[in-house]
Tab-separated table of C-alpha atoms and ligand atoms in Angstrom:
chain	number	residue	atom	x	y	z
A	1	UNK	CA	0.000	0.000	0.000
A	2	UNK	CA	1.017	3.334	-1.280
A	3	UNK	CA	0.215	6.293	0.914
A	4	UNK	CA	3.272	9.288	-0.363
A	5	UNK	CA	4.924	10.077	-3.602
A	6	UNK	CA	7.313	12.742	-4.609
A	7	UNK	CA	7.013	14.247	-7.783
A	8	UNK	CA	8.529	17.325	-9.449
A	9	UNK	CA	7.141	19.663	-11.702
A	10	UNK	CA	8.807	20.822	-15.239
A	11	UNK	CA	10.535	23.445	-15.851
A	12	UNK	CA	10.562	25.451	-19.155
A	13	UNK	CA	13.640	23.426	-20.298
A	14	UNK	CA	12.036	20.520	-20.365
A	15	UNK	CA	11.566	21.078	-24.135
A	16	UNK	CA	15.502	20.206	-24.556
A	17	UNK	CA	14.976	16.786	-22.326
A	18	UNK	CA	16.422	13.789	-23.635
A	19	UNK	CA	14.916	11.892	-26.469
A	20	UNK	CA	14.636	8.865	-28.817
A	21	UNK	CA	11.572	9.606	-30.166
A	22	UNK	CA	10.363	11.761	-33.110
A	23	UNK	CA	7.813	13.622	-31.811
A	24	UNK	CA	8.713	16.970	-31.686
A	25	UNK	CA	9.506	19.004	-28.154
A	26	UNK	CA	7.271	19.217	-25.500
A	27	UNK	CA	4.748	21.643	-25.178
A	28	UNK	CA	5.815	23.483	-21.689
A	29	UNK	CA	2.001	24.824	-21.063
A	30	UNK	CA	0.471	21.767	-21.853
A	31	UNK	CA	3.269	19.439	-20.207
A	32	UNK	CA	2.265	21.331	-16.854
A	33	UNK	CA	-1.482	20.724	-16.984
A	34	UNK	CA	-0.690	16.845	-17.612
A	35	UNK	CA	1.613	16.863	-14.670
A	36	UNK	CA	-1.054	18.458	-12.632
A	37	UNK	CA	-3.582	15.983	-13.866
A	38	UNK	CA	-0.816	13.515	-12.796
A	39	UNK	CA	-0.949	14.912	-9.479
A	40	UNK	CA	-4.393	15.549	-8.420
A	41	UNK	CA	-4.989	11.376	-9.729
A	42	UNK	CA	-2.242	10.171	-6.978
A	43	UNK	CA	-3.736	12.351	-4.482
A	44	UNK	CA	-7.711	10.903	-5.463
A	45	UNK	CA	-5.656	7.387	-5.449
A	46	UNK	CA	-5.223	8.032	-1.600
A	47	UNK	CA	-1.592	9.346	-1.329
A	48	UNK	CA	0.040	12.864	0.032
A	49	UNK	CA	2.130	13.929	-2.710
A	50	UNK	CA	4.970	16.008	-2.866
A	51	UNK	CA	5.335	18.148	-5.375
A	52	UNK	CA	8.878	19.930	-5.871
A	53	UNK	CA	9.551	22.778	-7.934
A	54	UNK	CA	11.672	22.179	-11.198
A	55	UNK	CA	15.526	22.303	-11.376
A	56	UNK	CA	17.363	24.313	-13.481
A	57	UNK	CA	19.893	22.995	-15.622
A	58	UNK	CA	17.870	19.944	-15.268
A	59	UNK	CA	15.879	19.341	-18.427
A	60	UNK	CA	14.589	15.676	-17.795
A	61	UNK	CA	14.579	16.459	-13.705
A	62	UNK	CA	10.244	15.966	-13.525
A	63	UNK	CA	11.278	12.180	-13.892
A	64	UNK	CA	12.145	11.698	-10.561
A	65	UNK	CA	11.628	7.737	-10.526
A	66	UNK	CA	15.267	7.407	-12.221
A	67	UNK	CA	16.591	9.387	-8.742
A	68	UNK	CA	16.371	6.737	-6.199
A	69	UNK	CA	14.565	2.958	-5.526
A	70	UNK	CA	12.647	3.180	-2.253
A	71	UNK	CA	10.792	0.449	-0.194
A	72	UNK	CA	9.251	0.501	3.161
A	73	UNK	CA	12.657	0.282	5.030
A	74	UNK	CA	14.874	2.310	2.937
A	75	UNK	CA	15.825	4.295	-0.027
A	76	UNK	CA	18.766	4.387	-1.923
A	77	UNK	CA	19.773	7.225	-4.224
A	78	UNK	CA	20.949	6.239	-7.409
A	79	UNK	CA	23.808	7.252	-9.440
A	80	UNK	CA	22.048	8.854	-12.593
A	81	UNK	CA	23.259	7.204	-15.903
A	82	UNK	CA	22.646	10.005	-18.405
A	83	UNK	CA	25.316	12.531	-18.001
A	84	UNK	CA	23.029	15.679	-18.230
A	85	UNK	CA	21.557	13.814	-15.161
A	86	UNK	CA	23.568	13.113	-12.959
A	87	UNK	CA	23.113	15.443	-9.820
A	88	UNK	CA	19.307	15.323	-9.941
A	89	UNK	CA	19.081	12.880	-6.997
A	90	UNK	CA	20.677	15.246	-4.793
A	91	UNK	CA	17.655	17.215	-4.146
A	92	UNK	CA	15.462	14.216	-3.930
A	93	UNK	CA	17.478	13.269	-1.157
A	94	UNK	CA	16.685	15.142	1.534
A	95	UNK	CA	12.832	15.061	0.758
A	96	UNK	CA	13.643	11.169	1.115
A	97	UNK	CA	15.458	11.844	4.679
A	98	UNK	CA	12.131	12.582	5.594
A	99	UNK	CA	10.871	9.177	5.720
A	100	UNK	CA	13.798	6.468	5.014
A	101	UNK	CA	16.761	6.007	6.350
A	102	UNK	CA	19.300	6.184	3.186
A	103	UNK	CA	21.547	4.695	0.914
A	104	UNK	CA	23.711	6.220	-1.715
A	105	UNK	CA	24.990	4.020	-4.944
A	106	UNK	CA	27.639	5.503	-6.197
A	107	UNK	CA	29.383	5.132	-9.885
A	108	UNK	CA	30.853	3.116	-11.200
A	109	UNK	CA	27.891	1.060	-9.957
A	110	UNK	CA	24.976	2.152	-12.256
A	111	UNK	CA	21.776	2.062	-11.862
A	112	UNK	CA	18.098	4.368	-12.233
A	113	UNK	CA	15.069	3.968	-10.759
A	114	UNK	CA	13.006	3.149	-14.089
A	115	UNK	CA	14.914	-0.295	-14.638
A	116	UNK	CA	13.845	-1.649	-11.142
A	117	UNK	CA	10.933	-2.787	-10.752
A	118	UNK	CA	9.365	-3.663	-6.586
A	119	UNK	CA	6.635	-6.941	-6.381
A	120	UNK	CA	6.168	-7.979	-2.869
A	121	UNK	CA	9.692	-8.845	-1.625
A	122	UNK	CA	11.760	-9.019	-5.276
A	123	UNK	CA	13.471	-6.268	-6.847
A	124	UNK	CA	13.088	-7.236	-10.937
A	125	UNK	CA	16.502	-5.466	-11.950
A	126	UNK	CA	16.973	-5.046	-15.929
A	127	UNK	CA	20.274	-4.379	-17.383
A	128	UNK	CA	20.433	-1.551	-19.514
A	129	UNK	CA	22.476	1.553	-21.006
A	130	UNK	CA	21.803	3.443	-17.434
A	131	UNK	CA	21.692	0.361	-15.156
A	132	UNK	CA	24.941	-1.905	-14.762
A	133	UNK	CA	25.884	-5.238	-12.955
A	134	UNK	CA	27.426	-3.446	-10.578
A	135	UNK	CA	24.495	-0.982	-9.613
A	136	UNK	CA	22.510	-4.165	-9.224
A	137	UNK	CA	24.390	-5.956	-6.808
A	138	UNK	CA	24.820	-2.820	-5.311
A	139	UNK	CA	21.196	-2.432	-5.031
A	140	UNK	CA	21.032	-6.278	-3.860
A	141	UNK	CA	23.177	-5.436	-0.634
A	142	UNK	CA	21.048	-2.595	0.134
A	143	UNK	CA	18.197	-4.080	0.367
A	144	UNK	CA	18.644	-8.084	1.135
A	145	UNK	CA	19.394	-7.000	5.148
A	146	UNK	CA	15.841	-6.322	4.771
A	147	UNK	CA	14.809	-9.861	3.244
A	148	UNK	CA	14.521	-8.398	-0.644
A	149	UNK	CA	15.341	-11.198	-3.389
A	150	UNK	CA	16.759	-9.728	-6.110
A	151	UNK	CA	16.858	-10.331	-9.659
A	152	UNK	CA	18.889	-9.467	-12.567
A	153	UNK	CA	17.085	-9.513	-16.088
A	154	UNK	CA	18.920	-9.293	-19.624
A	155	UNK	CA	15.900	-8.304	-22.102
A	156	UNK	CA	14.764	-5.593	-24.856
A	157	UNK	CA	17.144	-2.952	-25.499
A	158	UNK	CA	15.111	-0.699	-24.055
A	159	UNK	CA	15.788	2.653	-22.499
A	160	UNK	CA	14.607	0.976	-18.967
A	161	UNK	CA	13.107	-2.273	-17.685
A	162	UNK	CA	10.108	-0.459	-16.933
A	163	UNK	CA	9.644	0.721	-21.169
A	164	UNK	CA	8.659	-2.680	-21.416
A	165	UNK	CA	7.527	-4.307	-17.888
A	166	UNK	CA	5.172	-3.214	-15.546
A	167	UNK	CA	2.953	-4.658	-12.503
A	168	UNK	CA	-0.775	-4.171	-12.954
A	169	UNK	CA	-1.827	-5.977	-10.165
A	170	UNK	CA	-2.905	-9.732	-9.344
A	171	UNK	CA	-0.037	-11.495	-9.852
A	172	UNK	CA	-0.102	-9.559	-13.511
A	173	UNK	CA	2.615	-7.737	-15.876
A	174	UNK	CA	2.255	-6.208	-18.711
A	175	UNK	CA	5.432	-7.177	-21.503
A	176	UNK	CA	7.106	-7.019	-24.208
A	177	UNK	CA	6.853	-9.516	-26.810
A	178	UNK	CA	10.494	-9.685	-26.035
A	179	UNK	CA	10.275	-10.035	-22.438
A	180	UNK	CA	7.534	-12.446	-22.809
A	181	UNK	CA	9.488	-15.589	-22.597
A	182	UNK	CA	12.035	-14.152	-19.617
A	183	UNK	CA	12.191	-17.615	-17.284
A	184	UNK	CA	12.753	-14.759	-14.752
A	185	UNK	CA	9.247	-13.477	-15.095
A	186	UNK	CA	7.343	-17.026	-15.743
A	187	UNK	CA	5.886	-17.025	-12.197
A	188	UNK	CA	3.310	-14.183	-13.581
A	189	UNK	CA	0.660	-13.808	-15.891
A	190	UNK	CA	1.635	-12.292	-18.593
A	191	UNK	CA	0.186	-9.438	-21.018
A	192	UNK	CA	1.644	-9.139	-24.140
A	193	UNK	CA	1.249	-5.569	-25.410
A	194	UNK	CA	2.860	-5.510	-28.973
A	195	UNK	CA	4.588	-2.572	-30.338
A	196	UNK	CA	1.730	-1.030	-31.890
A	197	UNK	CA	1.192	0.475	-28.211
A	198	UNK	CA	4.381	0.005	-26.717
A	199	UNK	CA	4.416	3.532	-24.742
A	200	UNK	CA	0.963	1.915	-23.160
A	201	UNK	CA	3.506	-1.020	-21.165
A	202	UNK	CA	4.054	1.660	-18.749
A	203	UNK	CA	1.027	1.927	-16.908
A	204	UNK	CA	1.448	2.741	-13.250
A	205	UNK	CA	-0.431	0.322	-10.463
A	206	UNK	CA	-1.346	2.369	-7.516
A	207	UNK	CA	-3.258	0.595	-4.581
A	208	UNK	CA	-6.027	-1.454	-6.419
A	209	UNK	CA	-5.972	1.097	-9.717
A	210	UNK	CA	-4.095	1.067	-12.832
A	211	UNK	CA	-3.136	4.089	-14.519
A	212	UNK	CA	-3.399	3.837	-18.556
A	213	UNK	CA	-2.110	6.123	-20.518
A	214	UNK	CA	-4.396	7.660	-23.104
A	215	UNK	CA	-4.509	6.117	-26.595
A	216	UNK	CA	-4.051	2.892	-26.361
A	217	UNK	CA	-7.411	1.031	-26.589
A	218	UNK	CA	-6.017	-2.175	-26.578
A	219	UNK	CA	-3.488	-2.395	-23.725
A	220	UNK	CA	-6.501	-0.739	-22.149
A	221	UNK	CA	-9.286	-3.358	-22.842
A	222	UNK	CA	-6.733	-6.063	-21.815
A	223	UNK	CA	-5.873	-4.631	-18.161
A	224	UNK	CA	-9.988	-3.797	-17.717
A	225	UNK	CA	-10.513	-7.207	-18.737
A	226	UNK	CA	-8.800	-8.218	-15.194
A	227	UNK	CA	-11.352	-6.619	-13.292
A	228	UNK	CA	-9.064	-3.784	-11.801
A	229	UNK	CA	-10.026	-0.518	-11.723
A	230	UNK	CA	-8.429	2.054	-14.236
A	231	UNK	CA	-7.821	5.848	-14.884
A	232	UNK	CA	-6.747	7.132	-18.004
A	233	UNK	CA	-4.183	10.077	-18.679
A	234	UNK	CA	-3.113	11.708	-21.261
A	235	UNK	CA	0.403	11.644	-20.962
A	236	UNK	CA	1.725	12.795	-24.808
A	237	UNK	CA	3.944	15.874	-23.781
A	238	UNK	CA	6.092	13.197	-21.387
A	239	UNK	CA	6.282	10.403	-24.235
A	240	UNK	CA	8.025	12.918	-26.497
A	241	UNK	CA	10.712	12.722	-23.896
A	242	UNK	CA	10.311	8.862	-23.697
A	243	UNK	CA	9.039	9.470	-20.253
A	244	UNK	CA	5.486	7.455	-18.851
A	245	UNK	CA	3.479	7.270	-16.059
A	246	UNK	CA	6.025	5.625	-13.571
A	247	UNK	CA	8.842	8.473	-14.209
A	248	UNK	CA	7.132	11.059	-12.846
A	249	UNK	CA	6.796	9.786	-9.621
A	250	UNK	CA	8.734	8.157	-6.155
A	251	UNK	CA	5.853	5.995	-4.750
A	252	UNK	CA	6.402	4.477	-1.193
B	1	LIG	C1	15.637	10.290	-19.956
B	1	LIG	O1	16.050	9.883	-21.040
B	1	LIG	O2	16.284	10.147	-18.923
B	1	LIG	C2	14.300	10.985	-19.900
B	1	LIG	N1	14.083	11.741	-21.103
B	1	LIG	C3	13.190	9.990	-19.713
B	1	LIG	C4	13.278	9.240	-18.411
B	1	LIG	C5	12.191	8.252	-18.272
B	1	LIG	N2	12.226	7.640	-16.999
B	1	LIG	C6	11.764	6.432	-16.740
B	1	LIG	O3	11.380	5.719	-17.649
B	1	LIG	N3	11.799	6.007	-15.493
């Protein structure tokens, strides 16, 4: 059960975030109205939310997930693996001191937020371009005093884990085609959500209630279909900057 999350709103430069996509820049206007819309859903979900004011020099510093992993007994700070990055998780942590006691990864141990993903007692850990060996087994010791499994996953080539695997609830992720057959992930069911509506994988599960991002009828039908309740937001400002509904928040 989720009752805070920290968040952090953009700041005009978030048109010059970091991309992959094609999609044009972000509108800043309309990019703060989602995020609001972002924020007033956590707080009807049930949870105080935090909301910090953008940091300059920080583009891409609104997705706070990639600052730090945190779980009911602790949170550790993670070394940012995008250079124009690196740094943001020092203003997360003292808004983190507030509730955990702390951790701090350092490099050359790698690792962001968005490729680790929390189910019960297992940290799902997927290698990446941001997230190394290293920062998982660093993660590992940080967490297995407080009797976390955790487990190292080698899929897509993905910006993070959590572009193409998510929790929904009820023993259920949503995939990747290419994370599909992971033995790692065989103990759930599975939801295949093919390309066509990749950006839809990251939907965020928040006490009983999934959050969909809009456009994406299919992905959508398939998580109503197991009898959760959903919300739908329209997110398309964040997924020029490859950013989803998990990024733009610390849930704990
Ligand atoms: C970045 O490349 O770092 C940002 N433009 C997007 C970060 C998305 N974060 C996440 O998936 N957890």
């Amino acid at each position: 059960m989720f009752t805070k999350a920290i968040t952090r709103r953009p700041g005009p430069e978030v048109v010059d975030g970091i991309t992959s996509q094609n999609l044009g820049k972000p509108d800043f206007e309309l990019a703060l109205r989602q995020h609001d819309a972002y924020v007033q859903t956590l707080r009807d979900l049930g949870l105080a939310v935090t909301v910090l004011d953008a940091e300059p020099g920080y583009p891409d510093c609104c997705f706070v997930e990639d600052t730090a992993v945190v779980c009911p007994e602790v949170a550790v700070l993670t070394p940012l693996g995008a250079p124009s990055r690196q740094g943001e998780q020092k203003t997360i942590a003292p808004e983190l001191a507030k509730y955990r006691e702390l951790v701090v990864i350092e490099p050359p141990a790698l690792i962001e937020g968005g490729d680790v993903l929390l189910v019960e007692k297992t940290f799902y850990v997927g290698l990446s371009d941001r997230t190394n060996e290293m920062g998982a087994q660093a993660l590992a010791d940080a967490v297995s005093p407080h009797g976390y499994e955790t487990v190292v996953i080698a899929c897509c080539p993905s910006l993070h884990f959590k572009t193409d695997v998510n929790f929904i609830g009820n023993n259920t992720i949503l995939v990747s085609p290419c994370c599909d057959d992971m033995e790692q992930l065989a103990g759930f069911d599975r939801i295949v959500v093919e390309d066509d509506e990749a950006y839809a994988r990251n939907c965020l599960y928040i006490n009983g209630t999934v959050i969909v991002p809009d456009g994406f009828p299919n992905t959508l039908a398939k998580v109503r279909a197991t009898g959760v309740e959903t919300v739908v937001l329209d997110m398309s400002e964040f997924r020029k900057l490859d950013g989803g509904l998990t990024c733009l928040s610390l849930r704990f």
